[in-house]
XYZ file of C-alpha atoms in Angstrom:
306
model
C 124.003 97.640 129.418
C 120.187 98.535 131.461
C 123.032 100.990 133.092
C 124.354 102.798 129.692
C 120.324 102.872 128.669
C 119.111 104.431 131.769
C 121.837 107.189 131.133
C 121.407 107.855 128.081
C 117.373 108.024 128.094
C 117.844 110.239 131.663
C 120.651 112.642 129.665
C 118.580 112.826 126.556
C 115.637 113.392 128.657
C 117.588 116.704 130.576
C 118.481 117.901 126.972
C 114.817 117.537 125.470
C 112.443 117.658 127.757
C 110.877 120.503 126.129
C 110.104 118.019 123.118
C 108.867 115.375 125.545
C 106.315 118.314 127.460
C 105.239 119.229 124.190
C 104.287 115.338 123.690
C 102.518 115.017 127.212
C 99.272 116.769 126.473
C 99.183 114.101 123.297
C 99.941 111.112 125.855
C 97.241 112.265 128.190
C 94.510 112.116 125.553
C 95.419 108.867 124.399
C 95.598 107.277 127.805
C 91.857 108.746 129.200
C 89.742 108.724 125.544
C 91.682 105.780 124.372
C 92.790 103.220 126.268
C 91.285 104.097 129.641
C 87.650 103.516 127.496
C 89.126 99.786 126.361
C 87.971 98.857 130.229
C 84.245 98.540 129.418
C 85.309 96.135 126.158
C 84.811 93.543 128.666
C 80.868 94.559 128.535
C 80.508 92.722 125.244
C 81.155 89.230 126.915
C 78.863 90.194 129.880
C 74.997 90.310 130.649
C 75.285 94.183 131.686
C 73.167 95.386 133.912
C 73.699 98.975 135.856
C 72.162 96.840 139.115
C 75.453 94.467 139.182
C 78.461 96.968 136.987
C 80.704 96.008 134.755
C 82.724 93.061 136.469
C 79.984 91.818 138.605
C 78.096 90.902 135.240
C 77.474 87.741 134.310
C 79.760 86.268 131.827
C 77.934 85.091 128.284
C 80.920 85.003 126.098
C 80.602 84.946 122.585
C 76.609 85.067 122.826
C 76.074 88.502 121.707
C 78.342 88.048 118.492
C 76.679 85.189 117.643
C 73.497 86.883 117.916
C 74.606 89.254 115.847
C 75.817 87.342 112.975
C 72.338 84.900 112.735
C 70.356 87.866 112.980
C 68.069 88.956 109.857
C 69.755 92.407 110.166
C 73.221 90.989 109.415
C 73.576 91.065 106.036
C 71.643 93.895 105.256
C 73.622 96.044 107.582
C 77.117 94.590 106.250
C 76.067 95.204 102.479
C 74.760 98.720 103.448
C 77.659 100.051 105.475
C 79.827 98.252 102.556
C 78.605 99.691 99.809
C 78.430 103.608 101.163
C 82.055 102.917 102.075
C 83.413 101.224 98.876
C 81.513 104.069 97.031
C 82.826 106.479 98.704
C 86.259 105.114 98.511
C 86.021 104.498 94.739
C 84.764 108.057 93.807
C 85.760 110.145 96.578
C 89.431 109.071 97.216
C 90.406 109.694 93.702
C 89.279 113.455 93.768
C 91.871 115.413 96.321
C 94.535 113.152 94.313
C 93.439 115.059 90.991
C 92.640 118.570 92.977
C 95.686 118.683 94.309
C 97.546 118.444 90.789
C 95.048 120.398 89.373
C 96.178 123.425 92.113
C 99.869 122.453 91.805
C 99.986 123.584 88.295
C 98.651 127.100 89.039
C 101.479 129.162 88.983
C 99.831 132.779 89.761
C 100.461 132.519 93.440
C 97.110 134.787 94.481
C 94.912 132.502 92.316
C 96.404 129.615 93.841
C 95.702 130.579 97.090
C 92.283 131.594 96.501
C 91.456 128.318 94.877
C 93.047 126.329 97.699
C 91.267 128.583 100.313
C 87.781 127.993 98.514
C 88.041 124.405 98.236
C 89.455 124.236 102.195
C 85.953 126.004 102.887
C 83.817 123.288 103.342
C 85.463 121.434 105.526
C 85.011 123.823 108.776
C 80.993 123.889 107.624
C 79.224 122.051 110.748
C 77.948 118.956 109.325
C 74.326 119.574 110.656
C 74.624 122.838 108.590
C 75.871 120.757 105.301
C 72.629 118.355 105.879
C 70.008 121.352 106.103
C 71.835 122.447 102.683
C 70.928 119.653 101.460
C 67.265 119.679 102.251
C 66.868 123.184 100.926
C 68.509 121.922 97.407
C 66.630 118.774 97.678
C 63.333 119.866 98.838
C 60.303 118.951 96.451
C 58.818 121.823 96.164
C 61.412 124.869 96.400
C 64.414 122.906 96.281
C 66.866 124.295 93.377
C 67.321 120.996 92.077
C 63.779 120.082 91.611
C 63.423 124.245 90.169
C 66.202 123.010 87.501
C 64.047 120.012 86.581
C 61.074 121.313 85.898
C 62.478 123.895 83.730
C 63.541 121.393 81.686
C 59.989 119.621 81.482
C 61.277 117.022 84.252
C 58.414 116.315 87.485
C 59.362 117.009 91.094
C 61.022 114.260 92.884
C 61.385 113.475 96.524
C 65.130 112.298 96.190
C 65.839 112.372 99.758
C 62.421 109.439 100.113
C 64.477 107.551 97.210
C 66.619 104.715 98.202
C 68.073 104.766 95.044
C 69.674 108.221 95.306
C 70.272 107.984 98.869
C 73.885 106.658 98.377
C 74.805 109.271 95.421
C 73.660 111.798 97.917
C 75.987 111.133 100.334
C 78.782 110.095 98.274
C 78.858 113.710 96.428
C 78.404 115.946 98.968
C 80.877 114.089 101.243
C 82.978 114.787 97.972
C 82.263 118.557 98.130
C 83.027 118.712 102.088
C 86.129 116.472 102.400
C 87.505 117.213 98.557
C 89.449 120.366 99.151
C 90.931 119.241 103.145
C 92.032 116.243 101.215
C 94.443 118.177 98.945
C 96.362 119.433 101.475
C 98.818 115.968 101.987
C 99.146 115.700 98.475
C 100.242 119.201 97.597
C 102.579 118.642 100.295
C 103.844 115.625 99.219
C 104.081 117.596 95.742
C 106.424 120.141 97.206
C 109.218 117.108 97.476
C 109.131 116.946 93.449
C 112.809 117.477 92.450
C 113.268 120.963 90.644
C 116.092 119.169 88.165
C 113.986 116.767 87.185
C 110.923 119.436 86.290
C 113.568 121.795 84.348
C 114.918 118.630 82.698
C 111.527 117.514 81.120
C 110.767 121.073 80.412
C 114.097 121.165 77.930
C 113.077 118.311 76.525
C 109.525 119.295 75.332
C 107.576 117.220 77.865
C 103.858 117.923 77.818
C 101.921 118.887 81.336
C 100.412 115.418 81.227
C 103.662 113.530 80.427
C 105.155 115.653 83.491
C 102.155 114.291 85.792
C 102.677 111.076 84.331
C 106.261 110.890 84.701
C 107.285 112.987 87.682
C 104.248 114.001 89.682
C 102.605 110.716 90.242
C 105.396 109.013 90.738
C 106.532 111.054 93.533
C 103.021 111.284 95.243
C 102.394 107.234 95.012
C 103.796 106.704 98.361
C 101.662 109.103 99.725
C 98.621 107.462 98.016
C 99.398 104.171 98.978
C 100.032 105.244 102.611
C 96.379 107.038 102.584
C 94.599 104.207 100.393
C 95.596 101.159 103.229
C 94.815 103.883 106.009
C 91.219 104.416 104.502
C 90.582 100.392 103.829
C 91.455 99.937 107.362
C 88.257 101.937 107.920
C 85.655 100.521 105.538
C 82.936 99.440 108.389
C 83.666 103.003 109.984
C 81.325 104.995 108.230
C 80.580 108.109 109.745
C 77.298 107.863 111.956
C 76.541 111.877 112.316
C 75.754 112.268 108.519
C 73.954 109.198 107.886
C 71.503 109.029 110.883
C 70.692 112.925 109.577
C 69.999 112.338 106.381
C 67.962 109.132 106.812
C 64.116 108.603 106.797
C 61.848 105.578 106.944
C 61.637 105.980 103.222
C 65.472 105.538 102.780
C 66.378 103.158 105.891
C 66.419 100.099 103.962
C 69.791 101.388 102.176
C 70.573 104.109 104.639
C 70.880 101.706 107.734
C 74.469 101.102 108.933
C 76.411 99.235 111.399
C 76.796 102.752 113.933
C 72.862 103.766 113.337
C 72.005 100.174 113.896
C 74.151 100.239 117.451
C 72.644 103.651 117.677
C 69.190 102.800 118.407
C 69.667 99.414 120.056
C 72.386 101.153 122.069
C 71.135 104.487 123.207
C 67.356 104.200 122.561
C 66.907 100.833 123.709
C 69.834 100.524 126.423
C 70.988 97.095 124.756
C 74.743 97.879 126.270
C 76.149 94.330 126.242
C 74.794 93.664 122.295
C 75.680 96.997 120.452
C 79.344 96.626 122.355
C 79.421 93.003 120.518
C 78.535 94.827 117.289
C 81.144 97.810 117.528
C 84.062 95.210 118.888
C 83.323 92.843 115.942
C 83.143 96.373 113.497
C 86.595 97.120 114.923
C 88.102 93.315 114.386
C 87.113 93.353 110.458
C 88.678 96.578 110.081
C 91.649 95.373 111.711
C 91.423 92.283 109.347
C 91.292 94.559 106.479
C 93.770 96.605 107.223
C 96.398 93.954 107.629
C 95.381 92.402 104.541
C 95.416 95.754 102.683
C 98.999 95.922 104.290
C 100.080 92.930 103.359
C 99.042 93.203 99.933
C 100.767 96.637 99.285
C 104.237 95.275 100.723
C 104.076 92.581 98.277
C 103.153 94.160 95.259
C 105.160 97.199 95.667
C 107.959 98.701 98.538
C 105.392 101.072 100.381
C 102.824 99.878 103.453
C 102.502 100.494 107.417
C 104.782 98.216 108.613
């Protein structure tokens, strides 16, 4: 039998190897920014010091995580990097879902493009580029927003200073950005809808919305399923570049986050051993979330991961 396998594998090998050299490049990134990084894990149950390395150490075990949890940053930092996250899930994940059958139903092939081509656009914009955008919109005194405002009898505000707006802030320009890039799985996945069954409802007098309803949706819940577990299984992975650039001391009581937290202590202050605590512990609740998000979606409906 290990005979027949070895055969086959080494014949199947000789007949595709150009499939498996296309794969290699792939391999070699995952194995060196990957798993090769997974060595230094380990520094989250040591003392680190540069002096003694990585295995010479001492060994604290579960000290640093339990520093972490009874510190008076804990729940501030959980509730922060929760809330961006579940606000951002609940408004932005919606959106490419609705752009994309928005664009589907275009039928003048130029328009279509150049609506899927504008919306794309933001997503290639550096991200330090969409921040100072947002500081010349936002500014107090020449911003366009605050322009708009007055004209309308309103006084100048300093929204980037307010805590209150820092989280609709992020959540809709993140929208703007990431909307458009978003679309592109779903119009795909609306590509697979079945031409009979379009024609059929046309016959029978079906409305646009009872076709979304009844054929669109249906065909595209997979796909949203798939996407919705894949983006749970992220919720403490907030992205660090936008958040540490658009926070302030006047905003850092709702704008501080699990990676701008490990950020400072990390880089700033060296803390090494702590901050690796913090970022295995992030990774282990978003593994816990994602199976539970999995396990969920296999028992309510037929679609999950695994």
């Amino acid at each position: 039998m290990q005979r027949s396998c070895k055969r086959y594998f080494r014949r199947n090998f000789l007949l595709q190897w150009q499939l498996y050299a296309l794969c290699l490049p792939a391999l070699v990134f995952l194995a060196i920014f990957n798993y090769a990084p997974m060595y230094g894990v380990q520094i989250a149950f040591r003392d680190y010091t540069f002096a003694k390395g990585i295995t010479g150490s001492d060994w604290v075990g579960l000290e640093y995580f339990v520093q972490f949890i009874e510190s008076p940053n804990f729940v501030q930092l959980m509730r922060n990097t929760l809330l961006l996250s579940f606000y951002n899930l609940l408004f932005g994940f919606p959106v490419p879902i609705v752009l994309a059958i928005m664009i589907n139903e275009i039928h003048q092939v130029r328009l279509k493009k150049t609506v899927q081509m504008i919306t794309y656009m933001p997503h290639f914009i550096s991200l330090v580029a969409i921040v100072g955008l947002i500081d010349l919109m936002l500014d107090r005194e020449s911003g366009i927003i605050n322009l708009l405002l007055q004209m309308v009898g309103g006084e100048p505000k300093n929204f980037l200073g307010m805590s209150s707006a820092y989280r609709t802030i992020y959540v809709v320009s993140d929208i703007w950005q990431e909307a458009g890039w978003g679309t592109i799985i779903y119009l795909s996945a609306l590509s697979a809808v079945d031409a009979e069954s379009l024609e059929a409802a046309r016959i029978d007098g079906a409305s646009t919305l009872q076709k979304i309803r009844y054929i669109d949706l249906p065909t595209i819940a997979p796909t949203i399923v798939i996407l919705l577990i894949l983006r749970a299984g992220s919720m403490l992975s907030v992205g660090f570049e936008k958040v540490y650039l658009l926070q302030n001391d006047l905003n850092r009581d709702v704008s501080e986050i699990i990676s701008t937290y490990t950020y400072r202590l990390g880089i700033l202050n060296g803390q090494f051993s702590y901050t690796t605590a913090i970022g295995l512990f992030n990774n282990i609740i978003n593994a816990v979330i994602l199976v539970v998000v999995n396990q969920i979606s296999r028992t309510v409906g037929e679609t999950s991961l695994w």
